[in-house]
PDB file of C-alpha atoms in Angstrom:
ATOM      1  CA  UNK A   1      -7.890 -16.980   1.831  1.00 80.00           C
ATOM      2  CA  UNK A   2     -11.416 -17.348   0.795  1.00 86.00           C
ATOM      3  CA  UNK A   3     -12.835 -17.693  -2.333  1.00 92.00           C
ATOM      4  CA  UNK A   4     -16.156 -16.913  -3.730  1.00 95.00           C
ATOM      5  CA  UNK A   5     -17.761 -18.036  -6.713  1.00 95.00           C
ATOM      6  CA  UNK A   6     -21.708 -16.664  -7.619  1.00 96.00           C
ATOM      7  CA  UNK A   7     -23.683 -17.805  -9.910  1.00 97.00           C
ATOM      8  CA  UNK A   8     -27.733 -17.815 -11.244  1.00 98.00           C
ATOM      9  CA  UNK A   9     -27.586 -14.570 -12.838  1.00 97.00           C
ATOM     10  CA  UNK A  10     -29.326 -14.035 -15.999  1.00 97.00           C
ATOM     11  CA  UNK A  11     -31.671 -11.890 -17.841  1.00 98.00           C
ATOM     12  CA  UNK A  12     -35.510 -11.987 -16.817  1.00 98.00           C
ATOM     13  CA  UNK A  13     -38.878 -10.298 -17.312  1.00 98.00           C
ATOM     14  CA  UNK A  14     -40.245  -8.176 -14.685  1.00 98.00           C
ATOM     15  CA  UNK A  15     -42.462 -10.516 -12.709  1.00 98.00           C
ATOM     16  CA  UNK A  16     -40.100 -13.802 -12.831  1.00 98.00           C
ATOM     17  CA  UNK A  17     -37.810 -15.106 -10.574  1.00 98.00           C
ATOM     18  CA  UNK A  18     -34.044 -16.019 -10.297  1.00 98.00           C
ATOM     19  CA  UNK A  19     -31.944 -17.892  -7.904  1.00 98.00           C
ATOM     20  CA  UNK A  20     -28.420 -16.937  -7.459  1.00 98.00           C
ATOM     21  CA  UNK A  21     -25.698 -19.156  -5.557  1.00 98.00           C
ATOM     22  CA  UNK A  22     -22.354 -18.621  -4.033  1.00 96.00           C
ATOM     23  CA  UNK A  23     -20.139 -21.159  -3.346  1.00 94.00           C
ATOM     24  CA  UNK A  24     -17.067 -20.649  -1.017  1.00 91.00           C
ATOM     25  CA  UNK A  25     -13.928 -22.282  -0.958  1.00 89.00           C
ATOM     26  CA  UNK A  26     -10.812 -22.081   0.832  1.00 85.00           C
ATOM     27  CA  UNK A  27      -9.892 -21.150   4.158  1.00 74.00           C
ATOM     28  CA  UNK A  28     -13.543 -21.719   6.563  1.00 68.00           C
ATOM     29  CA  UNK A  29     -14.576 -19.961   9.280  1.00 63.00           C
ATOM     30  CA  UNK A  30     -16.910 -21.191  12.161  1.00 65.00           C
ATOM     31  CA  UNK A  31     -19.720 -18.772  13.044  1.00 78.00           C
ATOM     32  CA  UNK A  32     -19.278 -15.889   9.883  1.00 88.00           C
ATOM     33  CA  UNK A  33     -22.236 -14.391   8.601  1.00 93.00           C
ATOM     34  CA  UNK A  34     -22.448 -14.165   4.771  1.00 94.00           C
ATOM     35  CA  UNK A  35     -24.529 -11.201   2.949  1.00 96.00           C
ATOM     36  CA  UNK A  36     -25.502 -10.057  -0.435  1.00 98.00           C
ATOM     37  CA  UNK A  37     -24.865  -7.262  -1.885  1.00 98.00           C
ATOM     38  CA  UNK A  38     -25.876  -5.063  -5.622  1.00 98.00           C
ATOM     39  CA  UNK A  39     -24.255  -2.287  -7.630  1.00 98.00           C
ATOM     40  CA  UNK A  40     -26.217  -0.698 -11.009  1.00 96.00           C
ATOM     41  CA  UNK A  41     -24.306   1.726 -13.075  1.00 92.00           C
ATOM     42  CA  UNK A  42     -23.892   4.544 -11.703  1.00 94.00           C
ATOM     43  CA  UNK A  43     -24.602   3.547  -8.273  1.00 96.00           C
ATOM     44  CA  UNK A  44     -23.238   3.166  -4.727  1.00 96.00           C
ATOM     45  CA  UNK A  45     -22.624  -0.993  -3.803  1.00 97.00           C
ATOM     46  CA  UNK A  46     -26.049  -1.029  -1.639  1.00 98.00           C
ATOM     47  CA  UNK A  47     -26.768  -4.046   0.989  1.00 98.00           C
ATOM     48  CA  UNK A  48     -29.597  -6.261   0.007  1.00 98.00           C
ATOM     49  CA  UNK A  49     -29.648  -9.569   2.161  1.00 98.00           C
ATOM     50  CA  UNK A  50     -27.537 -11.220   5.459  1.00 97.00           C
ATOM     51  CA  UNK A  51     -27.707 -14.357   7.276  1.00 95.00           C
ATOM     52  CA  UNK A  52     -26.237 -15.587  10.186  1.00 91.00           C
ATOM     53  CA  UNK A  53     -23.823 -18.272  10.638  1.00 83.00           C
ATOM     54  CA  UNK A  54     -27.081 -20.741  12.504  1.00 82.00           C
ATOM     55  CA  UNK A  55     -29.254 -19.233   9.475  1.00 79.00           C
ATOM     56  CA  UNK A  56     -31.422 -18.432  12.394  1.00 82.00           C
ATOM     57  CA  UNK A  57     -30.922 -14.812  11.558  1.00 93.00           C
ATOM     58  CA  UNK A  58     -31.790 -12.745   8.406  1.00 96.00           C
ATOM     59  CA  UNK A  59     -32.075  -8.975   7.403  1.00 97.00           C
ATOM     60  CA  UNK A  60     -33.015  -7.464   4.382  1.00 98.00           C
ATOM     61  CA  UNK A  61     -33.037  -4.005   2.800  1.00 98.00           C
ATOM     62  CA  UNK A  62     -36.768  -2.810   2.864  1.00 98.00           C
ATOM     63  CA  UNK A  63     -37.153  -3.103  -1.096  1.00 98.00           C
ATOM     64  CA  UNK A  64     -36.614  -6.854  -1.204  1.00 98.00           C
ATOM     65  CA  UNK A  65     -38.438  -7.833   1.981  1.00 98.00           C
ATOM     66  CA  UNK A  66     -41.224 -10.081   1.145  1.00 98.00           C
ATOM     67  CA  UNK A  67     -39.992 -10.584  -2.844  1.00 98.00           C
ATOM     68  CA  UNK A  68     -36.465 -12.256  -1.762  1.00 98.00           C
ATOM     69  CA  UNK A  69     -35.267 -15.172   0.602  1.00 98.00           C
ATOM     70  CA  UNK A  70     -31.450 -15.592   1.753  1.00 97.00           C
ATOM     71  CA  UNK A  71     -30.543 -19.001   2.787  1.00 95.00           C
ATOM     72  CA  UNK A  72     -27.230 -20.894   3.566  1.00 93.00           C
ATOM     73  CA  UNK A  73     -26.102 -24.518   3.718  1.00 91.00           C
ATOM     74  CA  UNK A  74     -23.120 -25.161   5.279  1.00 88.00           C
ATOM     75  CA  UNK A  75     -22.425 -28.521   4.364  1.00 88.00           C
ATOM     76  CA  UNK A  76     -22.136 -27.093   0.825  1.00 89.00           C
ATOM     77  CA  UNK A  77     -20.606 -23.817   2.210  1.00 89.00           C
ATOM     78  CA  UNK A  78     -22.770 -22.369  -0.001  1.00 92.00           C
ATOM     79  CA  UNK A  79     -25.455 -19.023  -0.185  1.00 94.00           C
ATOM     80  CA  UNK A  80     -28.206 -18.840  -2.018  1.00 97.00           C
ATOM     81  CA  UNK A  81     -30.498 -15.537  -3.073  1.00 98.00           C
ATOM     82  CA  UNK A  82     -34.409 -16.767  -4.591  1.00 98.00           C
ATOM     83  CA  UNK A  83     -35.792 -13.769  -6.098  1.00 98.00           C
ATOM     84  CA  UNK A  84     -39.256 -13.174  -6.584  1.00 98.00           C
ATOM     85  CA  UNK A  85     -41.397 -11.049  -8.618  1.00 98.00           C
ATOM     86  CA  UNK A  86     -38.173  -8.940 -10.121  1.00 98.00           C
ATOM     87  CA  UNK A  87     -38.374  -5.520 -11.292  1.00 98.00           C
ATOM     88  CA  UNK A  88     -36.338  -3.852 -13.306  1.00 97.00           C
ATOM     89  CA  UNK A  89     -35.137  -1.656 -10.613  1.00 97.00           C
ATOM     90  CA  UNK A  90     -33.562  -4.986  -9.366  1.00 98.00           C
ATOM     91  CA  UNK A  91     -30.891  -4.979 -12.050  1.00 98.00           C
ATOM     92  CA  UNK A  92     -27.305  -4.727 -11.238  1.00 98.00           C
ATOM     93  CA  UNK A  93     -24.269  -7.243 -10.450  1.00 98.00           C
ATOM     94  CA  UNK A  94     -24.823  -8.771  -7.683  1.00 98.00           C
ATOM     95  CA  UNK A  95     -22.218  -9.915  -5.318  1.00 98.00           C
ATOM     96  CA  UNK A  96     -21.984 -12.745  -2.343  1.00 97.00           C
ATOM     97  CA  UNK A  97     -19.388 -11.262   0.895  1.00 96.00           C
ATOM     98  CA  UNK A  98     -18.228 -13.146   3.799  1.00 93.00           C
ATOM     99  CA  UNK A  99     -17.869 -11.400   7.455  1.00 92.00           C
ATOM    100  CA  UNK A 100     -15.715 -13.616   9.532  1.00 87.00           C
ATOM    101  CA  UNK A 101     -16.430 -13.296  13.078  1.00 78.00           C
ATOM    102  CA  UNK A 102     -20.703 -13.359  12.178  1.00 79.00           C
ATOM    103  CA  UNK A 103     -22.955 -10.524  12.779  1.00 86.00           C
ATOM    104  CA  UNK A 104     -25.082  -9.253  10.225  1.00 93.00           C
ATOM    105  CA  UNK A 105     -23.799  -5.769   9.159  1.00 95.00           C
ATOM    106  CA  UNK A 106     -25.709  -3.561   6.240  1.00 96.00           C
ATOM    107  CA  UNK A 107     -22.386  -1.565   5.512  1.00 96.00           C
ATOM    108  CA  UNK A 108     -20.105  -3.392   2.526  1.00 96.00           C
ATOM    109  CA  UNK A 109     -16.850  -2.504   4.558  1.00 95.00           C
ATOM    110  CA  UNK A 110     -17.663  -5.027   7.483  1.00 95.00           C
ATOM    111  CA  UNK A 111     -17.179  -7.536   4.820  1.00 95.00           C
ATOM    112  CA  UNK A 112     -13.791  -9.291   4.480  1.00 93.00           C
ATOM    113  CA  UNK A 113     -14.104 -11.338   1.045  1.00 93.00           C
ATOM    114  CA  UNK A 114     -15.690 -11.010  -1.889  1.00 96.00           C
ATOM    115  CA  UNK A 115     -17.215 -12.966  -5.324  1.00 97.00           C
ATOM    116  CA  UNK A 116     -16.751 -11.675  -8.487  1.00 96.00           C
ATOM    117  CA  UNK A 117     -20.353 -10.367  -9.070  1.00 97.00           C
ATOM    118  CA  UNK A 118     -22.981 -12.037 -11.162  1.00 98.00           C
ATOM    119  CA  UNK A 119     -25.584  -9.786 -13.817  1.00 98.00           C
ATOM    120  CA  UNK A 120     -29.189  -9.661 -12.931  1.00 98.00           C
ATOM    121  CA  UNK A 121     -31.061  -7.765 -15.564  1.00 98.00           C
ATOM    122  CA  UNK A 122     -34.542  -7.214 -15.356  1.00 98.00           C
ATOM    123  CA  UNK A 123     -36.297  -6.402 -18.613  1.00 97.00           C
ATOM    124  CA  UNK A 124     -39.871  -4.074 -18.548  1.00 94.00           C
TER     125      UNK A 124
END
């Protein structure tokens, strides 16, 4: 079993940043791909962020490309998310998955494990 803890969430101002983490514990794999994911009220779980096992790979969802960064350590076993320049459309929990086996996958089903979610809210 894996288990995934996020944190960084927080309330911000449109234009600021946050930095969320997710630390994983447990059972390891070698070569998974980890990937970040957002739900608002109301609203379909929606892929924002992957990277590959090497971190030598990265996808985004077209709204966050050029405001966010996905990066891993692995030595840590952790995931991070920097956020730039946040808008309120940004707000929602957030949560970290884990896809044994690697390959970086936009739909939330390819995903085996999951955190618990952490708030972003982004205030106008």
């Amino acid at each position: 079993q894996v288990q995934l803890v996020e944190s960084g969430g927080g309330l911000v101002q449109a234009g600021g940043s946050l930095r969320l983490s997710c630390a994983a514990s447990g059972r390891t794999f070698i070569s998974y791909a980890m990937g970040w994911f957002r739900q608002a009220p109301g609203k379909e779980r929606e892929f924002v962020a992957a990277i590959s096992w090497s971190a030598g790979s990265t996808y985004y969802t077209n709204s966050v490309k050029g405001r966010f960064t996905i990066s891993r350590d692995n030595i840590k076993n952790t995931v991070y998310l920097q956020m730039n320049t946040l808008k309120p459309e940004d707000t929602a929990v957030y949560y970290c998955a884990v896809r044994p086996g690697g390959g970086l996958r936009v739909d939330h089903h390819d995903y085996d494990y999951w955190g618990q979610g952490t708030q972003v809210t982004v205030s106008s």
